[in-house]
CSV table of C-alpha atoms in Angstrom, one decimal:
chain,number,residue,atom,x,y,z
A,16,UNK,CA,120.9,79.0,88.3
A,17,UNK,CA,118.4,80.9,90.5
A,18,UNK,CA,119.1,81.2,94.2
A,19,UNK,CA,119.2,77.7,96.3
A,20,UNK,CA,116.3,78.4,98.4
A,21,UNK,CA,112.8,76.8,97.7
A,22,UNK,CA,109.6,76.1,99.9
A,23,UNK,CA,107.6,73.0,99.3
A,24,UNK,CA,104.2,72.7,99.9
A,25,UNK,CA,103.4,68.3,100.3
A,26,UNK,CA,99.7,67.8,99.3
A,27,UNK,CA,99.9,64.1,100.8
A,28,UNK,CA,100.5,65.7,104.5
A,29,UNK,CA,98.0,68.3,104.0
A,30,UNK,CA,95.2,65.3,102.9
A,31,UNK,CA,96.4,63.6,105.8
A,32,UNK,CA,95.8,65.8,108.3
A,33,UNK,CA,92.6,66.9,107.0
A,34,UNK,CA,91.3,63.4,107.7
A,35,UNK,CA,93.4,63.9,111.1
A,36,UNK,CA,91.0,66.2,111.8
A,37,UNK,CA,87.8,64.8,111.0
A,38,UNK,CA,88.1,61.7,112.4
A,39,UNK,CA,89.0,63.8,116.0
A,40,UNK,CA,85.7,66.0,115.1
A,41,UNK,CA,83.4,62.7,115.2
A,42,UNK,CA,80.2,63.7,113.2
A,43,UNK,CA,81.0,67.4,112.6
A,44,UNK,CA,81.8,69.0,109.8
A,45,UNK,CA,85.1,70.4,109.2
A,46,UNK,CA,85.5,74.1,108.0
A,47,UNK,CA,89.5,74.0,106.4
A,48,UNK,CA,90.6,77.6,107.3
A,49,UNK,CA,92.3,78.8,104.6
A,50,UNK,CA,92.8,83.0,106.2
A,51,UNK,CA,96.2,84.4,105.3
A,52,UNK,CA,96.5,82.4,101.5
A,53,UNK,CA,96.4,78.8,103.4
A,54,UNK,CA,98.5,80.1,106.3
A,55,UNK,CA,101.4,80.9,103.7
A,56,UNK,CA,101.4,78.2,101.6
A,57,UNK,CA,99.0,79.4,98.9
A,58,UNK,CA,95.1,78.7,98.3
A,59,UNK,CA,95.6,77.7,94.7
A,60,UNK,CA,98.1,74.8,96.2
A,61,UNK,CA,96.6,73.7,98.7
A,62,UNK,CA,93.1,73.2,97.0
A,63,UNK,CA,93.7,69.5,95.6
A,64,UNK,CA,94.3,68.4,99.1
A,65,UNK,CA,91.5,70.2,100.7
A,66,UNK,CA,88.7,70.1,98.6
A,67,UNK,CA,87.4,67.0,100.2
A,68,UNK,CA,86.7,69.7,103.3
A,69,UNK,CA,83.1,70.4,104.2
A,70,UNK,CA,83.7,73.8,104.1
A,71,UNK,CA,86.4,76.5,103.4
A,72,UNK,CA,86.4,79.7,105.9
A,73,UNK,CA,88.9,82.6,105.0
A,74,UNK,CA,88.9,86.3,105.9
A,75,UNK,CA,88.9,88.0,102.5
A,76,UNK,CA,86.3,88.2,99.5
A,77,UNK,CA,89.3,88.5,97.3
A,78,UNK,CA,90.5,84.7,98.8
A,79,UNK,CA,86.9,83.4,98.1
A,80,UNK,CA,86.9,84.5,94.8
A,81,UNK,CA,89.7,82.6,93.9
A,82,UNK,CA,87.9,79.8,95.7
A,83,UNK,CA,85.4,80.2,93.5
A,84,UNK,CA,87.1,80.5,90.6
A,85,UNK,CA,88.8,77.0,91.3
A,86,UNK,CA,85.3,75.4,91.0
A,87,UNK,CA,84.2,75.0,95.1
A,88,UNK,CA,80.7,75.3,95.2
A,89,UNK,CA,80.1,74.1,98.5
A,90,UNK,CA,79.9,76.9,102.0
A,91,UNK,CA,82.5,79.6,102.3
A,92,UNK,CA,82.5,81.4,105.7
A,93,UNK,CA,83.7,85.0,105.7
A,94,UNK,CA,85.3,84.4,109.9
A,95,UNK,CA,85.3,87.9,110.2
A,96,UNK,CA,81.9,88.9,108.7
A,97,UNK,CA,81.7,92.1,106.4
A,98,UNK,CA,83.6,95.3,107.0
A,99,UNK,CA,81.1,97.6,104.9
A,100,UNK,CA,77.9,97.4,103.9
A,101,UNK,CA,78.7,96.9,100.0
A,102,UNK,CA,80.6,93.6,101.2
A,103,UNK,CA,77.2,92.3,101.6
A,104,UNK,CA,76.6,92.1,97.5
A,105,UNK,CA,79.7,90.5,96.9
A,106,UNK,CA,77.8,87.8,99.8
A,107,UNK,CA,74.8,87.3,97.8
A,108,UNK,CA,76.7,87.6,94.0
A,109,UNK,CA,79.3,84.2,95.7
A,110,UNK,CA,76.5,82.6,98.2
A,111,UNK,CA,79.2,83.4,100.6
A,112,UNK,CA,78.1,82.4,104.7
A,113,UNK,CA,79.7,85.3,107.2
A,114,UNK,CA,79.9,86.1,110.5
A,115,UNK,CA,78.0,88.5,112.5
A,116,UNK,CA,79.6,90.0,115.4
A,117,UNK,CA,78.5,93.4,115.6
A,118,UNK,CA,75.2,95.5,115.9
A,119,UNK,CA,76.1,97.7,112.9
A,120,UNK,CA,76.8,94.4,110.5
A,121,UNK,CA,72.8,93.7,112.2
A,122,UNK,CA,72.0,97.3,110.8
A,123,UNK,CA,73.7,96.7,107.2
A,124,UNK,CA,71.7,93.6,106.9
A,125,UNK,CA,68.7,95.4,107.5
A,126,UNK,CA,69.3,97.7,104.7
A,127,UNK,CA,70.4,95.4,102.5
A,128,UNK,CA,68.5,94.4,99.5
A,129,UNK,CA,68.6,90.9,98.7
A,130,UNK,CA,66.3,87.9,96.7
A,131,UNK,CA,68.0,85.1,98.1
A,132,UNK,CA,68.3,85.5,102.2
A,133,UNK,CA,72.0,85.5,103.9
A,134,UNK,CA,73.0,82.1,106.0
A,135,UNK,CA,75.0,84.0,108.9
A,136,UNK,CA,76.7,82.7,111.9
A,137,UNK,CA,76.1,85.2,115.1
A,138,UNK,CA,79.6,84.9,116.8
A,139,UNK,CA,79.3,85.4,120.9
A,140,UNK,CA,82.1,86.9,122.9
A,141,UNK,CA,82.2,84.1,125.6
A,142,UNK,CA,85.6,84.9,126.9
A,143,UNK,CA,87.9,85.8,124.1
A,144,UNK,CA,86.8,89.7,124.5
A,145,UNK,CA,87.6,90.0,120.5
A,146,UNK,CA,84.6,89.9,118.1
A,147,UNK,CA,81.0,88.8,119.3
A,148,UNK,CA,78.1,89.6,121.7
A,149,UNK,CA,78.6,89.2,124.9
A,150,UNK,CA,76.0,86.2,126.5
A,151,UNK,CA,73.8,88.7,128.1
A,152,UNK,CA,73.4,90.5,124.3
A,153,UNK,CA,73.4,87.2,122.5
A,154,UNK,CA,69.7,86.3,122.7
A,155,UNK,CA,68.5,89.7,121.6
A,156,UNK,CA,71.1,90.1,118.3
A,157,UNK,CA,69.7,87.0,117.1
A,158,UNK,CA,66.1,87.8,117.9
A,159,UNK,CA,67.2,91.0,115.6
A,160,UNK,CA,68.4,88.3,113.0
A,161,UNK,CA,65.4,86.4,112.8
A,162,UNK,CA,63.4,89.0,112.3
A,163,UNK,CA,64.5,90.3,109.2
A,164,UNK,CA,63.8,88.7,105.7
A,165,UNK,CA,67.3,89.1,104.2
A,166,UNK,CA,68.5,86.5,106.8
A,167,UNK,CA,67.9,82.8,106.2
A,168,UNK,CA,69.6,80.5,108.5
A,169,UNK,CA,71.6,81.3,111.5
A,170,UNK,CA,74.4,79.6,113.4
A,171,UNK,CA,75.8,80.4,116.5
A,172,UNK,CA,79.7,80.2,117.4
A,173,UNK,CA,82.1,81.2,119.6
A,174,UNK,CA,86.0,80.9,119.5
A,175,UNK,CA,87.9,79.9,122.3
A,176,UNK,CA,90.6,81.6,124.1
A,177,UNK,CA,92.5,78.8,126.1
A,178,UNK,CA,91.7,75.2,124.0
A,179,UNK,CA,95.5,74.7,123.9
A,180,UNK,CA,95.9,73.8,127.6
A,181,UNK,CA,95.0,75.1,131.5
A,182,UNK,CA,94.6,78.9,132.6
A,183,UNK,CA,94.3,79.4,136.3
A,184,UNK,CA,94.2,76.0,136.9
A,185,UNK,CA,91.1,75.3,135.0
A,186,UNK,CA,90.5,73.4,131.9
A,187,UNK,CA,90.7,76.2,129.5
A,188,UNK,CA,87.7,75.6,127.4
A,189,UNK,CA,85.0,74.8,130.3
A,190,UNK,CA,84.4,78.5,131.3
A,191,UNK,CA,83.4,79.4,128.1
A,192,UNK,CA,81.6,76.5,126.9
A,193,UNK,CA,79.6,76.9,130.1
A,194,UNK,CA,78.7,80.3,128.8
A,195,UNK,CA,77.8,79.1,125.0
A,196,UNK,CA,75.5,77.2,126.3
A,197,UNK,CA,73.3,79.0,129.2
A,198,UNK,CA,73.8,81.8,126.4
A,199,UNK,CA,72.1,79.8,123.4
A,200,UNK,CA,69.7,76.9,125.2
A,201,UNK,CA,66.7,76.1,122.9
A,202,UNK,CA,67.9,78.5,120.5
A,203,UNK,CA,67.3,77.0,116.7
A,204,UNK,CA,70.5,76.3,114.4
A,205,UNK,CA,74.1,74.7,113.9
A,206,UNK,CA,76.8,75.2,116.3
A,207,UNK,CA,80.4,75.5,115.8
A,208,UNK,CA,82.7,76.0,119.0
A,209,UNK,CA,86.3,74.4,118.4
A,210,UNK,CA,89.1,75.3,116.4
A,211,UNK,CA,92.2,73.0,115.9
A,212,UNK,CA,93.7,72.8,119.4
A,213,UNK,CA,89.8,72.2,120.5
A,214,UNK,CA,89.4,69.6,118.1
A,215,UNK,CA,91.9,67.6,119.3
A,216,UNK,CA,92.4,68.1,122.5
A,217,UNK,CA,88.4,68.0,124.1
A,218,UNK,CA,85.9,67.6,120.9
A,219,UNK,CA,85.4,63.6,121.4
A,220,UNK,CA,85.6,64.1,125.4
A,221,UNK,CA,84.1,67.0,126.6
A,222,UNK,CA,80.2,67.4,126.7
A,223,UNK,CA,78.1,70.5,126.6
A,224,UNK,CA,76.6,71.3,129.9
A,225,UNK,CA,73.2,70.5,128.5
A,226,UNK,CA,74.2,67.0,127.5
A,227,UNK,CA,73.2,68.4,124.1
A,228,UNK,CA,75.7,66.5,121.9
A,229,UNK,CA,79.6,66.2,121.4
A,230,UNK,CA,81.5,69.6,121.9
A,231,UNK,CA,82.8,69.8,118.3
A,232,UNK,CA,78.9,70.6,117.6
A,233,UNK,CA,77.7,70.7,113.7
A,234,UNK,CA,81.2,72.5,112.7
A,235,UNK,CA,84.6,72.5,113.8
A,236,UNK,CA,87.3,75.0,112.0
A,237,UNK,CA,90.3,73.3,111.4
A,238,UNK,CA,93.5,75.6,110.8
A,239,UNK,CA,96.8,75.4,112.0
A,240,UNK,CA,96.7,71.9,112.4
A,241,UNK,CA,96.1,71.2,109.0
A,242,UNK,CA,99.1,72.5,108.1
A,243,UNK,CA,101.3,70.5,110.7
A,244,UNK,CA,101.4,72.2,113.5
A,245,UNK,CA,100.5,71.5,117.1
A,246,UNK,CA,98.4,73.9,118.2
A,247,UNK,CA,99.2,73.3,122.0
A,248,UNK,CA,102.8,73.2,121.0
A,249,UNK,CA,104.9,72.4,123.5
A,250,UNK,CA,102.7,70.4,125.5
A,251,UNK,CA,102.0,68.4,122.7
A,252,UNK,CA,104.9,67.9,119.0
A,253,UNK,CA,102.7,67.4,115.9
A,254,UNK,CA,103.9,63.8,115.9
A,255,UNK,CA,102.0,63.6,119.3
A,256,UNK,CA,98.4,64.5,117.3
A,257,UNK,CA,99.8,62.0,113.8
A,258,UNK,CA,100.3,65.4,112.2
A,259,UNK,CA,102.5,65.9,109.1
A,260,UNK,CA,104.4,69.1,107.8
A,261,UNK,CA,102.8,70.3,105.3
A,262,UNK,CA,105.6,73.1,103.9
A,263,UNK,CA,109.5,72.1,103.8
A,264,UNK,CA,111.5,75.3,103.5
A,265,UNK,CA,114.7,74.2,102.3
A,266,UNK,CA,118.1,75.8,101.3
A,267,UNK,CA,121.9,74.8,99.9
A,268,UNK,CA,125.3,75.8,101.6
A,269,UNK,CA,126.7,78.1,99.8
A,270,UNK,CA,130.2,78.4,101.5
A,271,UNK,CA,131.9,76.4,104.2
A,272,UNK,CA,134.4,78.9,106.5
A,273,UNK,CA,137.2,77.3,109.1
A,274,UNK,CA,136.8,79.2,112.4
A,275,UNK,CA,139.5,79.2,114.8
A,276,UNK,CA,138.7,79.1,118.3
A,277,UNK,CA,138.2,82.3,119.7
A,278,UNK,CA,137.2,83.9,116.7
A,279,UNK,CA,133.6,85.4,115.8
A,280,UNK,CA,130.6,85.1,113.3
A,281,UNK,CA,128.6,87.3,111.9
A,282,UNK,CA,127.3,90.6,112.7
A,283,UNK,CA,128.0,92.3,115.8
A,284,UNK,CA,130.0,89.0,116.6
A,285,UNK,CA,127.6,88.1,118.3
A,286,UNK,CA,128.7,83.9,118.7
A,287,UNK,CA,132.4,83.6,119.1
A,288,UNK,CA,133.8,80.1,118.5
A,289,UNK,CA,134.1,77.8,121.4
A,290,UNK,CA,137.0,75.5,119.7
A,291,UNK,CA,137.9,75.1,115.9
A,292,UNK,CA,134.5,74.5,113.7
A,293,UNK,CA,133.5,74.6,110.6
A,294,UNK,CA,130.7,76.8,109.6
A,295,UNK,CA,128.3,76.2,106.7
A,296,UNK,CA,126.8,79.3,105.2
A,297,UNK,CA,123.3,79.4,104.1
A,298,UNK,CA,121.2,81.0,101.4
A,299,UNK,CA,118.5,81.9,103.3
A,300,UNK,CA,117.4,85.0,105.5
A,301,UNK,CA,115.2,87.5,107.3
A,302,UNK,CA,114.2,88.7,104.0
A,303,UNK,CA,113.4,85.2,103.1
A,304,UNK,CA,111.2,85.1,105.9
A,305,UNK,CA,113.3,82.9,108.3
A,306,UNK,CA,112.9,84.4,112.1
A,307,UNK,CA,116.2,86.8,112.5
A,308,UNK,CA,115.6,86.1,116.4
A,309,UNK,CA,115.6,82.2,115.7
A,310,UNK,CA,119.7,82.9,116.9
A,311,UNK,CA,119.2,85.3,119.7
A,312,UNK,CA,116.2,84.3,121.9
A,313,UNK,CA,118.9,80.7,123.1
A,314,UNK,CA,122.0,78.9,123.0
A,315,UNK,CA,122.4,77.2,121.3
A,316,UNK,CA,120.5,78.6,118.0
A,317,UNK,CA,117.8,77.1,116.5
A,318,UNK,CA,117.3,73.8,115.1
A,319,UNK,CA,119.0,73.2,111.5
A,320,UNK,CA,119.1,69.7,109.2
A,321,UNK,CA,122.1,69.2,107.2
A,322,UNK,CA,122.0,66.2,105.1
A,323,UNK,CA,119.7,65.5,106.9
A,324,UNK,CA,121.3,65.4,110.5
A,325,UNK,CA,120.5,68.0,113.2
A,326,UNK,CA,122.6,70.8,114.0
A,327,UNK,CA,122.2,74.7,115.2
A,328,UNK,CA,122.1,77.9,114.0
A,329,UNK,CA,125.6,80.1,114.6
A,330,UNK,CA,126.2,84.1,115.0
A,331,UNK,CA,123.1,86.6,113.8
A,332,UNK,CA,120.5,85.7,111.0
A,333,UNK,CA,121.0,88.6,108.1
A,334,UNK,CA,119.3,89.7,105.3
A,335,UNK,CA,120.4,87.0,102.7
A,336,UNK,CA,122.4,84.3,105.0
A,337,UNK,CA,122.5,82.1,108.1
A,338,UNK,CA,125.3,79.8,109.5
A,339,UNK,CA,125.5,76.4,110.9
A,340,UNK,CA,127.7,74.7,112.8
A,341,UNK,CA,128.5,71.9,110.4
A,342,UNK,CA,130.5,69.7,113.5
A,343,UNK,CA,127.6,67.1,113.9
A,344,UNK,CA,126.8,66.4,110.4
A,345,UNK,CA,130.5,66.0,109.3
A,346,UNK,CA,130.7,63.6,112.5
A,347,UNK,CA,127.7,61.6,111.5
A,348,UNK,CA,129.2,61.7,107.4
A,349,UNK,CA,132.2,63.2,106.6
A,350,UNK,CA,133.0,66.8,105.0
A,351,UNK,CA,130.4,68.9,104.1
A,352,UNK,CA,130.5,70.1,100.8
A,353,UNK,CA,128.8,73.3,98.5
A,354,UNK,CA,125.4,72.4,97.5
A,355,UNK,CA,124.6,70.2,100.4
A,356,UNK,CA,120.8,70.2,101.5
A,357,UNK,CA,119.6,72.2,104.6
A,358,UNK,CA,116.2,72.4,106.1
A,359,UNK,CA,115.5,75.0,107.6
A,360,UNK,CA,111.8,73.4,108.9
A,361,UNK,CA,109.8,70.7,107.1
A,362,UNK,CA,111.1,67.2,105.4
A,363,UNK,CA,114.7,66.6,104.4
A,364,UNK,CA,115.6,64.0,101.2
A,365,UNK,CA,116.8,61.9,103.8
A,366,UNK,CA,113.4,61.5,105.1
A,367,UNK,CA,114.5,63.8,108.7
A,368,UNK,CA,111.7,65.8,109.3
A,369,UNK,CA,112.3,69.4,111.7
A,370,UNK,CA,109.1,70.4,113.1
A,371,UNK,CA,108.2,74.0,112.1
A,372,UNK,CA,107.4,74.6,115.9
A,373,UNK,CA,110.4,73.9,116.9
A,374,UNK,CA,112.4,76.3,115.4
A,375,UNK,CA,109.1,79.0,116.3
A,376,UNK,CA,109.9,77.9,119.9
A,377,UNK,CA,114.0,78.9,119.1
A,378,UNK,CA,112.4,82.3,117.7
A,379,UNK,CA,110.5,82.8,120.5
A,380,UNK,CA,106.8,83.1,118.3
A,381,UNK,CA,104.7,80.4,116.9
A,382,UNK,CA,104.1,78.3,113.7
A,383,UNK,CA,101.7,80.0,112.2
A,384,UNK,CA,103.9,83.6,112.1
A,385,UNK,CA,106.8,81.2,110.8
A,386,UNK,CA,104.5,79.6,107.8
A,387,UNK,CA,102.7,83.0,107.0
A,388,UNK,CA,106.2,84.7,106.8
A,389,UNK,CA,107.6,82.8,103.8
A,390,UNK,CA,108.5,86.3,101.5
A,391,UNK,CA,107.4,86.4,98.4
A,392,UNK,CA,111.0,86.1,96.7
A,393,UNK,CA,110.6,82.4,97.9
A,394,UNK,CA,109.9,80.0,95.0
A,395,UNK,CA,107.4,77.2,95.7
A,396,UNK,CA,107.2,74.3,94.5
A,397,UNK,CA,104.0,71.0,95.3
A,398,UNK,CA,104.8,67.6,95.7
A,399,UNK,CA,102.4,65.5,95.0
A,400,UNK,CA,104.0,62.3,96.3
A,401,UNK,CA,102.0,59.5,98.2
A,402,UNK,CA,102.4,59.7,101.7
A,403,UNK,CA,105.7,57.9,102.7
C-alpha cells in the first residue's frame, strides 16, 4: 500500500467561501486569486468550485493557460503585470488583463504591436512600497496609458499593507485609501482596492473619502480566505468570518512507543518525557511539507487530531515522521492502535476540524506558507461531498 499520508482538497468549502466572499464584497466583483497553483491545492482542483468567480487573477501565463485550457473564458488578471516585453503576445493570443506597475511595462506597451487593445490595471504604490506609482506619479502613468492605441481600458488599484488590523494606532487601511483617492479623483475606470482581510473586515463599512461608493469598489481579490483561512488570524479564527477549510492534510500512526518518564524523543532529544506516555508516530514530515518548527517555536507542540480528539506534537519534526502524545485521545477512547487517523490541519472523519492557522501560529509563519508547502510527494485527493 502506498504511504498513509494524503491531502484533500473539499470543493464544498471552497464554493462556500467564495460566496463568503461575495456576499461581504456587496456589489463588486470578486477576482478568485488563484497565484501559487490555488495556494497549494492545485488550479485543475479547485476549478469546479470557483468557476462561478467573476474573475480568476494568478501570477503566471503558464497558470492561465491551463485556465484556459479548462474552458474559462471570462477576465484573467496577470497581478504582477508582464516581466518582458514578449509576455505581452501571450496577453493578446489569451485576452489576458495585467497589471501595470512600472514605467518600462508603459514603454513595452508602447512598442507593442497589437489589433485588439490591452485592458490593464495601473497599480499605485499607496503605502505598500512594493509594485506601483507612487500618488504623485499616478496621474501622469495613466495619462501615458491613455494615450497610446494598444491600451483599451484601464483600471486603477492599489493593495493594502495593513487590512488585517491597527498599525500605530490607526485603522490600517485609512491612510492609504486616503491616498487612492486624492490620487485617482475624476479619473475614468473600475477600481479594485481590497484583498481578503479588506473584504471582510472594512468593504461594507468603510467609505471612500469622496463618498464615491463602497470601499470594495468594482473588484475585490479574494485569496487566502477562499481557501479557509483568516486573514487577520489571530484577531479573528476562520470560524469567526463562516469560513471552511478547504485542504485536510491527513496521516495514519504508524507505530505507538511506551516512554518512561525521564526518557527522550527524537532527535537531539529535544522533549524528554514528563511521566510515562505513550507516543504515536506519524507518517508525515518536513519533506512532506509539515513546518519542522511547528515543535520548537512552544510548549507544548503544535496542535494534532487523533481520532479525531486534540493532542500535541512531541520531540523534533524529521524528514519522514512526527510524534504525538497519544495521552488525551486514549483518555477520551481507549488505546490507540496502527492505522488510526491523524490530522495534521483540515477536517477529521469524526467531523473535528483543526484550523490550518493554528498550527501556522505553533510554526511561528502563516497559512498561506503552510497550504503552499504541501510537497509534491503528497497525494491528493477531491471530495466533492455537500457541505455537512
Amino acid at each position: 500500500m502506498p504511504r498513509p499520508i494524503l491531502a484533500t482538497v473539499h470543493l464544498d468549502a471552497l464554493r462556500h467561501n467564495l460566496h463568503r466572499c461575495r456576499a461581504a464584497a456587496g456589489d463588486a466583483r470578486v477576482w478568485a486569486v488563484v497565484k501559487a497553483n490555488a495556494y497549494g491545492h492545485g488550479i485543475e482542483r479547485v476549478w469546479p468550485a470557483l468557476r462561478g468567480a467573476d474573475g480568476f487573477a494568478l501570477l503566471d501565463l503558464a497558470e492561465a493557460e491551463r485556465l484556459r485550457a479548462l474552458g474559462w473564458r471570462g477576465p484573467i488578471l496577470l497581478l504582477e503585470g508582464c516581466f518582458e516585453p514578449r509576455d505581452l503576445e501571450t496577453c493578446s493570443r489569451l485576452d489576458l488583463w495585467h497589471v501595470v506597475h512600472t514605467e518600462e511595462q508603459i514603454d513595452w506597451l508602447a512598442a507593442h504591436k497589437t489589433h485588439q487593445p490591452h485592458h490593464v490595471f495601473l497599480k499605485m504604490n499607496s503605502g505598500m512600497n512594493r509594485l506601483g506609482f507612487r500618488p504623485e506619479a499616478y496621474r501622469a502613468a495613466w495619462a501615458r496609458l491613455q494615450a497610446l492605441p494598444q491600451v483599451g481600458e484601464i483600471g486603477l488599484m492599489t493593495h493594502f499593507s495593513d487590512a488585517d488590523g491597527l498599525r500605530h494606532g490607526r485603522e490600517g487601511v485609512l491612510h492609504q485609501v486616503e491616498a487612492f483617492v486624492r490620487a485617482t479623483r475624476d479619473l475614468p475606470g473600475e477600481r479594485s482596492l481590497c484583498n481578503s482581510a479588506a473584504t471582510l473586515r472594512h468593504a461594507l463599512r468603510l467609505r471612500l473619502g469622496d463618498g464615491g461608493g463602497a470601499l470594495a469598489a468594482d473588484w475585490v481579490r479574494a485569496g487566502i480566505a477562499l481557501y479557509g483561512s483568516a486573514p487577520d488570524h489571530p484577531a479573528h479564527a476562520a470560524a469567526d468570518w463562516d469560513l471552511q477549510p478547504t485542504m485536510t492534510l491527513a496521516s495514519r500512526l504508524i507505530a505507538i512507543q511506551p516512554v518512561a518518564a525521564g526518557e527522550t524523543v527524537g532527535y537531539g532529544s529535544a522533549f524528554t518525557a514528563p511521566r510515562d506516555l505513550r507516543v504515536g508516530i506519524v507518517a508525515c514530515g518536513y519533506a512532506d511539507g509539515y513546518p519542522r518548527h511547528a515543535s520548537l517555536s512552544q510548549a507544548p507542540g503544535a496542535p494534532v487530531l487523533v481520532r479525531g480528539v486534540r493532542t500535541h506534537l512531541v520531540g523534533r519534526v524529521s524528514m519522514d515522521m512526527l510524534a504525538v502524545d497519544l495521552t488525551p485521545v486514549e483518555a477520551a477512547g481507549g488505546p490507540c492502535h496502527l492505522g488510526d487517523e491523524v490530522v495534521l490541519w483540515g477536517r477529521s472523519g469524526s467531523g473535528a476540524v483543526l484550523p490550518v492557522d493554528e498550527v501556522a501560529q505553533a510554526a511561528g509563519t502563516i497559512a498561506y506558507e503552510l497550504l503552499c508547502a504541501v510537497a509534491a510527494r503528497v497525494p491528493f485527493a477531491v471530495d466533492e461531498a455537500d457541505t455537512p
